[in-house]
Amino acid sequence: DSGVTQTPKHLITATGQRVTLRCSPRSGDLSVYWYQQSLDQGLQFLIQYYNGEERAKGNILERFSAQQFPDLHSELNLSSLELGDSALYFCASSVGARDNTEAFFGQGTRLTVV
Amino acid sequence: QKEVEQDPGPLSVPEGAIVSLNCTYSNSAFQYFMWYRQYSRKGPELLMYTYSSGNKEDGRFTAQVDKSSKYISLFIRDSQPSDSATYLCAMSARRGSTLGRLYFGRGTQLTVWP
């Protein structure tokens, strides 16, 4: 168990809908990273938050947004969902802002858009 | 051309075999190299972390980096059925921030049969 908790584990929703994925980092970790893993694209970095502030942005679509709350948990919001958004979404956390090479991953949320 | 190329396999070996997993990359700025193990329905777990060129050994696992050839390898000695998983390579030009984003290979699926 990495200590990073993601909910829900599975999510099935229809095209055009909006969903929220939640991540609780390991105790003491200030950085949260979001990744998308699909069969055709592999693991892609979406966005990083550090202590409530956006730190780095990767291949995140405009329909997606994230935030990190004062208690350090993070949410990834996906809207106007398309079939191609079906993927595993992982959250990872690390102590510092520059520790992306030493982050711990959660078990992921499997999103299926039908 | 993708930043990181990794043969997806699948690779199937008998217990006790030496396994060799490889990735190639195109960005000569990459300095940090990682191997992750991902069991089915789980998040990636950091196995090995290497900075710059050279070898690093940890138990049955050895990571090698050849920056001149832009080629990294992970060797697993005395492979066990519990090693059956998908192995992802990842690399980064620097730690942290936008410039330190991780680039992942697609992963190689390994099965070790008893």
PDB file of C-alpha atoms in Angstrom:
ATOM      1  CA  ASP A   1       0.000   0.000   0.000  1.00  0.00           C
ATOM      2  CA  SER A   2       1.578   3.278  -1.174  1.00  0.00           C
ATOM      3  CA  GLY A   3      -0.439   5.454   1.216  1.00  0.00           C
ATOM      4  CA  VAL A   4      -2.030   7.398  -1.645  1.00  0.00           C
ATOM      5  CA  THR A   5      -5.806   6.945  -1.731  1.00  0.00           C
ATOM      6  CA  GLN A   6      -7.925   7.444  -4.811  1.00  0.00           C
ATOM      7  CA  THR A   7     -11.694   7.336  -5.051  1.00  0.00           C
ATOM      8  CA  PRO A   8     -13.709   6.010  -6.687  1.00  0.00           C
ATOM      9  CA  LYS A   9     -11.924   2.919  -8.002  1.00  0.00           C
ATOM     10  CA  HIS A  10     -14.281   2.573 -10.944  1.00  0.00           C
ATOM     11  CA  LEU A  11     -16.520   5.046 -12.692  1.00  0.00           C
ATOM     12  CA  ILE A  12     -18.849   4.519 -15.635  1.00  0.00           C
ATOM     13  CA  THR A  13     -20.487   7.547 -17.170  1.00  0.00           C
ATOM     14  CA  ALA A  14     -22.004   8.743 -20.411  1.00  0.00           C
ATOM     15  CA  THR A  15     -20.516  11.034 -23.033  1.00  0.00           C
ATOM     16  CA  GLY A  16     -21.008  14.704 -22.303  1.00  0.00           C
ATOM     17  CA  GLN A  17     -21.088  14.197 -18.552  1.00  0.00           C
ATOM     18  CA  ARG A  18     -18.775  15.585 -15.872  1.00  0.00           C
ATOM     19  CA  VAL A  19     -16.999  13.590 -13.176  1.00  0.00           C
ATOM     20  CA  THR A  20     -14.704  14.324 -10.248  1.00  0.00           C
ATOM     21  CA  LEU A  21     -11.851  12.089  -9.198  1.00  0.00           C
ATOM     22  CA  ARG A  22     -10.435  12.436  -5.726  1.00  0.00           C
ATOM     23  CA  CYS A  23      -6.938  11.857  -4.363  1.00  0.00           C
ATOM     24  CA  SER A  24      -5.609  11.903  -0.803  1.00  0.00           C
ATOM     25  CA  PRO A  25      -1.806  12.070  -0.743  1.00  0.00           C
ATOM     26  CA  ARG A  26       0.466  10.260   1.710  1.00  0.00           C
ATOM     27  CA  SER A  27       0.707  11.885   5.086  1.00  0.00           C
ATOM     28  CA  GLY A  28       3.300  14.671   4.910  1.00  0.00           C
ATOM     29  CA  ASP A  29       3.382  14.895   1.113  1.00  0.00           C
ATOM     30  CA  LEU A  30       2.728  18.353  -0.300  1.00  0.00           C
ATOM     31  CA  SER A  31       2.888  17.547  -4.019  1.00  0.00           C
ATOM     32  CA  VAL A  32       0.158  15.809  -5.967  1.00  0.00           C
ATOM     33  CA  TYR A  33       0.531  14.690  -9.574  1.00  0.00           C
ATOM     34  CA  TRP A  34      -2.182  13.477 -11.918  1.00  0.00           C
ATOM     35  CA  TYR A  35      -1.505  11.010 -14.738  1.00  0.00           C
ATOM     36  CA  GLN A  36      -3.649   9.432 -17.415  1.00  0.00           C
ATOM     37  CA  GLN A  37      -2.885   5.897 -18.596  1.00  0.00           C
ATOM     38  CA  SER A  38      -4.480   4.629 -21.783  1.00  0.00           C
ATOM     39  CA  LEU A  39      -3.643   1.678 -23.996  1.00  0.00           C
ATOM     40  CA  ASP A  40      -2.613   3.793 -26.956  1.00  0.00           C
ATOM     41  CA  GLN A  41      -0.836   6.662 -25.161  1.00  0.00           C
ATOM     42  CA  GLY A  42       0.689   4.974 -22.138  1.00  0.00           C
ATOM     43  CA  LEU A  43       1.196   6.996 -18.947  1.00  0.00           C
ATOM     44  CA  GLN A  44       0.876  10.730 -19.563  1.00  0.00           C
ATOM     45  CA  PHE A  45       1.547  13.492 -17.042  1.00  0.00           C
ATOM     46  CA  LEU A  46      -1.415  15.842 -16.692  1.00  0.00           C
ATOM     47  CA  ILE A  47      -0.747  18.317 -13.916  1.00  0.00           C
ATOM     48  CA  GLN A  48       1.067  18.863 -10.604  1.00  0.00           C
ATOM     49  CA  TYR A  49       0.008  20.800  -7.525  1.00  0.00           C
ATOM     50  CA  TYR A  50       2.268  21.740  -4.667  1.00  0.00           C
ATOM     51  CA  ASN A  51       0.836  22.975  -1.372  1.00  0.00           C
ATOM     52  CA  GLY A  52      -2.328  24.239  -3.055  1.00  0.00           C
ATOM     53  CA  GLU A  53      -0.711  25.911  -6.040  1.00  0.00           C
ATOM     54  CA  GLU A  54      -0.425  24.655  -9.616  1.00  0.00           C
ATOM     55  CA  ARG A  55       3.225  23.764 -10.174  1.00  0.00           C
ATOM     56  CA  ALA A  56       3.490  22.156 -13.588  1.00  0.00           C
ATOM     57  CA  LYS A  57       1.197  21.373 -16.458  1.00  0.00           C
ATOM     58  CA  GLY A  58       1.515  18.553 -18.944  1.00  0.00           C
ATOM     59  CA  ASN A  59      -0.848  17.154 -21.539  1.00  0.00           C
ATOM     60  CA  ILE A  60      -4.032  18.246 -19.793  1.00  0.00           C
ATOM     61  CA  LEU A  61      -7.011  19.076 -21.977  1.00  0.00           C
ATOM     62  CA  GLU A  62      -8.942  22.308 -21.480  1.00  0.00           C
ATOM     63  CA  ARG A  63     -11.995  20.219 -20.543  1.00  0.00           C
ATOM     64  CA  PHE A  64     -10.040  18.933 -17.551  1.00  0.00           C
ATOM     65  CA  SER A  65      -9.168  20.888 -14.446  1.00  0.00           C
ATOM     66  CA  ALA A  66      -7.723  20.139 -11.053  1.00  0.00           C
ATOM     67  CA  GLN A  67      -7.259  21.730  -7.688  1.00  0.00           C
ATOM     68  CA  GLN A  68      -5.589  21.004  -4.382  1.00  0.00           C
ATOM     69  CA  PHE A  69      -7.377  21.938  -1.197  1.00  0.00           C
ATOM     70  CA  PRO A  70      -5.986  23.273   2.108  1.00  0.00           C
ATOM     71  CA  ASP A  71      -6.040  19.753   3.577  1.00  0.00           C
ATOM     72  CA  LEU A  72      -3.853  18.779   0.571  1.00  0.00           C
ATOM     73  CA  HIS A  73      -6.294  16.399  -1.047  1.00  0.00           C
ATOM     74  CA  SER A  74      -6.760  16.974  -4.748  1.00  0.00           C
ATOM     75  CA  GLU A  75      -9.584  16.622  -7.225  1.00  0.00           C
ATOM     76  CA  LEU A  76      -9.424  16.153 -10.972  1.00  0.00           C
ATOM     77  CA  ASN A  77     -12.519  17.355 -12.800  1.00  0.00           C
ATOM     78  CA  LEU A  78     -13.268  15.971 -16.227  1.00  0.00           C
ATOM     79  CA  SER A  79     -16.087  17.563 -18.217  1.00  0.00           C
ATOM     80  CA  SER A  80     -17.802  17.131 -21.587  1.00  0.00           C
ATOM     81  CA  LEU A  81     -16.535  13.576 -21.500  1.00  0.00           C
ATOM     82  CA  GLU A  82     -15.736  11.781 -24.719  1.00  0.00           C
ATOM     83  CA  LEU A  83     -15.255   8.090 -25.427  1.00  0.00           C
ATOM     84  CA  GLY A  84     -11.537   8.723 -25.783  1.00  0.00           C
ATOM     85  CA  ASP A  85     -11.327   9.896 -22.180  1.00  0.00           C
ATOM     86  CA  SER A  86     -11.798   6.327 -21.023  1.00  0.00           C
ATOM     87  CA  ALA A  87      -8.583   5.488 -19.201  1.00  0.00           C
ATOM     88  CA  LEU A  88      -6.957   4.847 -15.864  1.00  0.00           C
ATOM     89  CA  TYR A  89      -6.310   8.048 -13.947  1.00  0.00           C
ATOM     90  CA  PHE A  90      -3.546   7.922 -11.380  1.00  0.00           C
ATOM     91  CA  CYS A  91      -2.639  10.295  -8.650  1.00  0.00           C
ATOM     92  CA  ALA A  92       0.856  10.325  -7.171  1.00  0.00           C
ATOM     93  CA  SER A  93       2.303  12.279  -4.280  1.00  0.00           C
ATOM     94  CA  SER A  94       5.716  13.311  -3.026  1.00  0.00           C
ATOM     95  CA  VAL A  95       7.117  15.389  -0.211  1.00  0.00           C
ATOM     96  CA  GLY A  96       8.602  18.252  -2.193  1.00  0.00           C
ATOM     97  CA  ALA A  97       7.849  20.169  -5.337  1.00  0.00           C
ATOM     98  CA  ARG A  98      10.859  18.734  -7.144  1.00  0.00           C
ATOM     99  CA  ASP A  99      10.460  15.098  -6.130  1.00  0.00           C
ATOM    100  CA  ASN A 100       8.616  13.887  -9.211  1.00  0.00           C
ATOM    101  CA  THR A 101      11.233  11.160  -9.548  1.00  0.00           C
ATOM    102  CA  GLU A 102      10.336   9.804  -6.104  1.00  0.00           C
ATOM    103  CA  ALA A 103       6.570   9.973  -6.137  1.00  0.00           C
ATOM    104  CA  PHE A 104       4.255   7.240  -4.872  1.00  0.00           C
ATOM    105  CA  PHE A 105       1.259   6.266  -6.962  1.00  0.00           C
ATOM    106  CA  GLY A 106      -2.266   5.469  -5.878  1.00  0.00           C
ATOM    107  CA  GLN A 107      -4.205   2.517  -7.247  1.00  0.00           C
ATOM    108  CA  GLY A 108      -5.994   4.612  -9.833  1.00  0.00           C
ATOM    109  CA  THR A 109      -9.530   5.338 -10.928  1.00  0.00           C
ATOM    110  CA  ARG A 110     -10.730   3.427 -13.967  1.00  0.00           C
ATOM    111  CA  LEU A 111     -13.009   5.702 -15.981  1.00  0.00           C
ATOM    112  CA  THR A 112     -15.226   4.238 -18.660  1.00  0.00           C
ATOM    113  CA  VAL A 113     -17.170   6.620 -20.878  1.00  0.00           C
ATOM    114  CA  VAL A 114     -20.029   4.993 -22.770  1.00  0.00           C
TER     115      VAL A 114
ATOM    116  CA  GLN B   1       8.992   9.750 -32.847  1.00  0.00           C
ATOM    117  CA  LYS B   2       7.976   9.306 -29.242  1.00  0.00           C
ATOM    118  CA  GLU B   3      10.360  10.573 -26.589  1.00  0.00           C
ATOM    119  CA  VAL B   4      10.645   7.099 -25.053  1.00  0.00           C
ATOM    120  CA  GLU B   5      10.274   3.800 -26.884  1.00  0.00           C
ATOM    121  CA  GLN B   6       9.659   0.515 -25.117  1.00  0.00           C
ATOM    122  CA  ASP B   7       8.738  -2.846 -26.591  1.00  0.00           C
ATOM    123  CA  PRO B   8       5.368  -3.784 -25.090  1.00  0.00           C
ATOM    124  CA  GLY B   9       6.061  -7.509 -25.299  1.00  0.00           C
ATOM    125  CA  PRO B  10       4.530  -9.646 -23.990  1.00  0.00           C
ATOM    126  CA  LEU B  11       7.584 -11.406 -22.620  1.00  0.00           C
ATOM    127  CA  SER B  12       7.184 -14.886 -21.134  1.00  0.00           C
ATOM    128  CA  VAL B  13      10.058 -16.648 -19.341  1.00  0.00           C
ATOM    129  CA  PRO B  14      10.465 -19.659 -17.030  1.00  0.00           C
ATOM    130  CA  GLU B  15      11.161 -19.194 -13.352  1.00  0.00           C
ATOM    131  CA  GLY B  16      14.855 -18.639 -12.683  1.00  0.00           C
ATOM    132  CA  ALA B  17      15.576 -17.006 -16.032  1.00  0.00           C
ATOM    133  CA  ILE B  18      17.429 -13.728 -16.434  1.00  0.00           C
ATOM    134  CA  VAL B  19      15.097 -11.088 -17.836  1.00  0.00           C
ATOM    135  CA  SER B  20      16.269  -8.103 -19.851  1.00  0.00           C
ATOM    136  CA  LEU B  21      13.960  -5.138 -20.347  1.00  0.00           C
ATOM    137  CA  ASN B  22      14.969  -2.160 -22.444  1.00  0.00           C
ATOM    138  CA  CYS B  23      14.023   1.350 -23.455  1.00  0.00           C
ATOM    139  CA  THR B  24      15.456   3.775 -25.944  1.00  0.00           C
ATOM    140  CA  TYR B  25      15.008   7.507 -25.930  1.00  0.00           C
ATOM    141  CA  SER B  26      15.625  10.450 -28.190  1.00  0.00           C
ATOM    142  CA  ASN B  27      16.112  13.403 -25.816  1.00  0.00           C
ATOM    143  CA  SER B  28      19.782  13.732 -24.915  1.00  0.00           C
ATOM    144  CA  ALA B  29      18.814  16.043 -22.017  1.00  0.00           C
ATOM    145  CA  PHE B  30      17.383  13.148 -19.990  1.00  0.00           C
ATOM    146  CA  GLN B  31      19.472  12.559 -16.883  1.00  0.00           C
ATOM    147  CA  TYR B  32      17.149  10.776 -14.473  1.00  0.00           C
ATOM    148  CA  PHE B  33      16.073   7.249 -15.304  1.00  0.00           C
ATOM    149  CA  MET B  34      13.537   5.146 -13.475  1.00  0.00           C
ATOM    150  CA  TRP B  35      11.953   1.735 -13.683  1.00  0.00           C
ATOM    151  CA  TYR B  36       8.466   1.148 -12.340  1.00  0.00           C
ATOM    152  CA  ARG B  37       6.651  -2.132 -11.788  1.00  0.00           C
ATOM    153  CA  GLN B  38       2.888  -2.168 -12.238  1.00  0.00           C
ATOM    154  CA  TYR B  39       0.814  -5.131 -11.191  1.00  0.00           C
ATOM    155  CA  SER B  40      -2.571  -5.626 -12.769  1.00  0.00           C
ATOM    156  CA  ARG B  41      -5.146  -3.155 -11.415  1.00  0.00           C
ATOM    157  CA  LYS B  42      -2.503  -1.378  -9.319  1.00  0.00           C
ATOM    158  CA  GLY B  43      -0.566   1.850  -9.575  1.00  0.00           C
ATOM    159  CA  PRO B  44       3.077   1.968 -10.724  1.00  0.00           C
ATOM    160  CA  GLU B  45       5.630   1.284  -8.003  1.00  0.00           C
ATOM    161  CA  LEU B  46       9.145   2.724  -8.212  1.00  0.00           C
ATOM    162  CA  LEU B  47      11.737  -0.060  -8.500  1.00  0.00           C
ATOM    163  CA  MET B  48      14.981   1.610  -9.471  1.00  0.00           C
ATOM    164  CA  TYR B  49      16.176   5.179  -9.855  1.00  0.00           C
ATOM    165  CA  THR B  50      19.427   6.095 -11.582  1.00  0.00           C
ATOM    166  CA  TYR B  51      21.039   9.420 -12.230  1.00  0.00           C
ATOM    167  CA  SER B  52      23.137   9.802 -15.393  1.00  0.00           C
ATOM    168  CA  SER B  53      25.112   6.843 -16.766  1.00  0.00           C
ATOM    169  CA  GLY B  54      26.255   3.652 -15.145  1.00  0.00           C
ATOM    170  CA  ASN B  55      24.877   0.662 -13.306  1.00  0.00           C
ATOM    171  CA  LYS B  56      22.858   0.335 -10.134  1.00  0.00           C
ATOM    172  CA  GLU B  57      22.122  -2.911  -8.376  1.00  0.00           C
ATOM    173  CA  ASP B  58      19.410  -3.680  -5.825  1.00  0.00           C
ATOM    174  CA  GLY B  59      19.012  -7.328  -4.930  1.00  0.00           C
ATOM    175  CA  ARG B  60      17.977  -9.255  -8.027  1.00  0.00           C
ATOM    176  CA  PHE B  61      17.513  -6.062 -10.048  1.00  0.00           C
ATOM    177  CA  THR B  62      20.191  -4.198 -12.001  1.00  0.00           C
ATOM    178  CA  ALA B  63      19.573  -0.980 -13.919  1.00  0.00           C
ATOM    179  CA  GLN B  64      21.960   0.129 -16.633  1.00  0.00           C
ATOM    180  CA  VAL B  65      22.099   3.450 -18.431  1.00  0.00           C
ATOM    181  CA  ASP B  66      24.092   4.059 -21.598  1.00  0.00           C
ATOM    182  CA  LYS B  67      23.645   7.720 -22.425  1.00  0.00           C
ATOM    183  CA  SER B  68      25.895   7.548 -25.482  1.00  0.00           C
ATOM    184  CA  SER B  69      23.485   5.069 -27.056  1.00  0.00           C
ATOM    185  CA  LYS B  70      20.368   6.568 -25.413  1.00  0.00           C
ATOM    186  CA  TYR B  71      19.540   3.118 -24.100  1.00  0.00           C
ATOM    187  CA  ILE B  72      18.530   1.890 -20.669  1.00  0.00           C
ATOM    188  CA  SER B  73      18.056  -1.632 -19.383  1.00  0.00           C
ATOM    189  CA  LEU B  74      16.634  -3.439 -16.397  1.00  0.00           C
ATOM    190  CA  PHE B  75      17.908  -6.930 -15.632  1.00  0.00           C
ATOM    191  CA  ILE B  76      16.064  -9.287 -13.316  1.00  0.00           C
ATOM    192  CA  ARG B  77      18.094 -12.258 -12.088  1.00  0.00           C
ATOM    193  CA  ASP B  78      16.537 -15.486 -10.829  1.00  0.00           C
ATOM    194  CA  SER B  79      13.114 -14.323 -11.958  1.00  0.00           C
ATOM    195  CA  GLN B  80      10.116 -15.392  -9.881  1.00  0.00           C
ATOM    196  CA  PRO B  81       6.418 -15.741 -10.703  1.00  0.00           C
ATOM    197  CA  SER B  82       5.843 -12.784  -8.384  1.00  0.00           C
ATOM    198  CA  ASP B  83       7.848 -10.658 -10.854  1.00  0.00           C
ATOM    199  CA  SER B  84       5.017 -11.051 -13.377  1.00  0.00           C
ATOM    200  CA  ALA B  85       3.879  -7.492 -14.025  1.00  0.00           C
ATOM    201  CA  THR B  86       4.196  -4.644 -16.478  1.00  0.00           C
ATOM    202  CA  TYR B  87       7.510  -2.796 -16.271  1.00  0.00           C
ATOM    203  CA  LEU B  88       7.593   0.850 -17.284  1.00  0.00           C
ATOM    204  CA  CYS B  89      10.667   2.916 -17.871  1.00  0.00           C
ATOM    205  CA  ALA B  90      10.520   6.646 -17.177  1.00  0.00           C
ATOM    206  CA  MET B  91      12.956   9.468 -17.579  1.00  0.00           C
ATOM    207  CA  SER B  92      13.327  13.146 -16.918  1.00  0.00           C
ATOM    208  CA  ALA B  93      15.666  15.973 -17.845  1.00  0.00           C
ATOM    209  CA  ARG B  94      15.687  17.377 -14.343  1.00  0.00           C
ATOM    210  CA  ARG B  95      13.864  16.991 -11.102  1.00  0.00           C
ATOM    211  CA  GLY B  96      10.716  18.933 -10.461  1.00  0.00           C
ATOM    212  CA  SER B  97       8.759  21.640 -12.211  1.00  0.00           C
ATOM    213  CA  THR B  98       7.669  21.671 -15.844  1.00  0.00           C
ATOM    214  CA  LEU B  99      11.116  20.815 -17.082  1.00  0.00           C
ATOM    215  CA  GLY B 100      11.212  17.830 -14.772  1.00  0.00           C
ATOM    216  CA  ARG B 101       8.123  16.092 -16.086  1.00  0.00           C
ATOM    217  CA  LEU B 102       8.449  12.369 -16.401  1.00  0.00           C
ATOM    218  CA  TYR B 103       8.267  10.704 -19.784  1.00  0.00           C
ATOM    219  CA  PHE B 104       7.116   7.098 -19.617  1.00  0.00           C
ATOM    220  CA  GLY B 105       7.564   4.170 -21.948  1.00  0.00           C
ATOM    221  CA  ARG B 106       4.454   2.201 -22.834  1.00  0.00           C
ATOM    222  CA  GLY B 107       5.496  -0.665 -20.571  1.00  0.00           C
ATOM    223  CA  THR B 108       6.598  -4.269 -21.167  1.00  0.00           C
ATOM    224  CA  GLN B 109       4.302  -7.016 -19.917  1.00  0.00           C
ATOM    225  CA  LEU B 110       6.321  -9.812 -18.275  1.00  0.00           C
ATOM    226  CA  THR B 111       5.079 -13.240 -17.264  1.00  0.00           C
ATOM    227  CA  VAL B 112       7.300 -15.611 -15.293  1.00  0.00           C
ATOM    228  CA  TRP B 113       5.892 -19.113 -15.290  1.00  0.00           C
ATOM    229  CA  PRO B 114       6.746 -21.723 -12.654  1.00  0.00           C
TER     230      PRO B 114
END
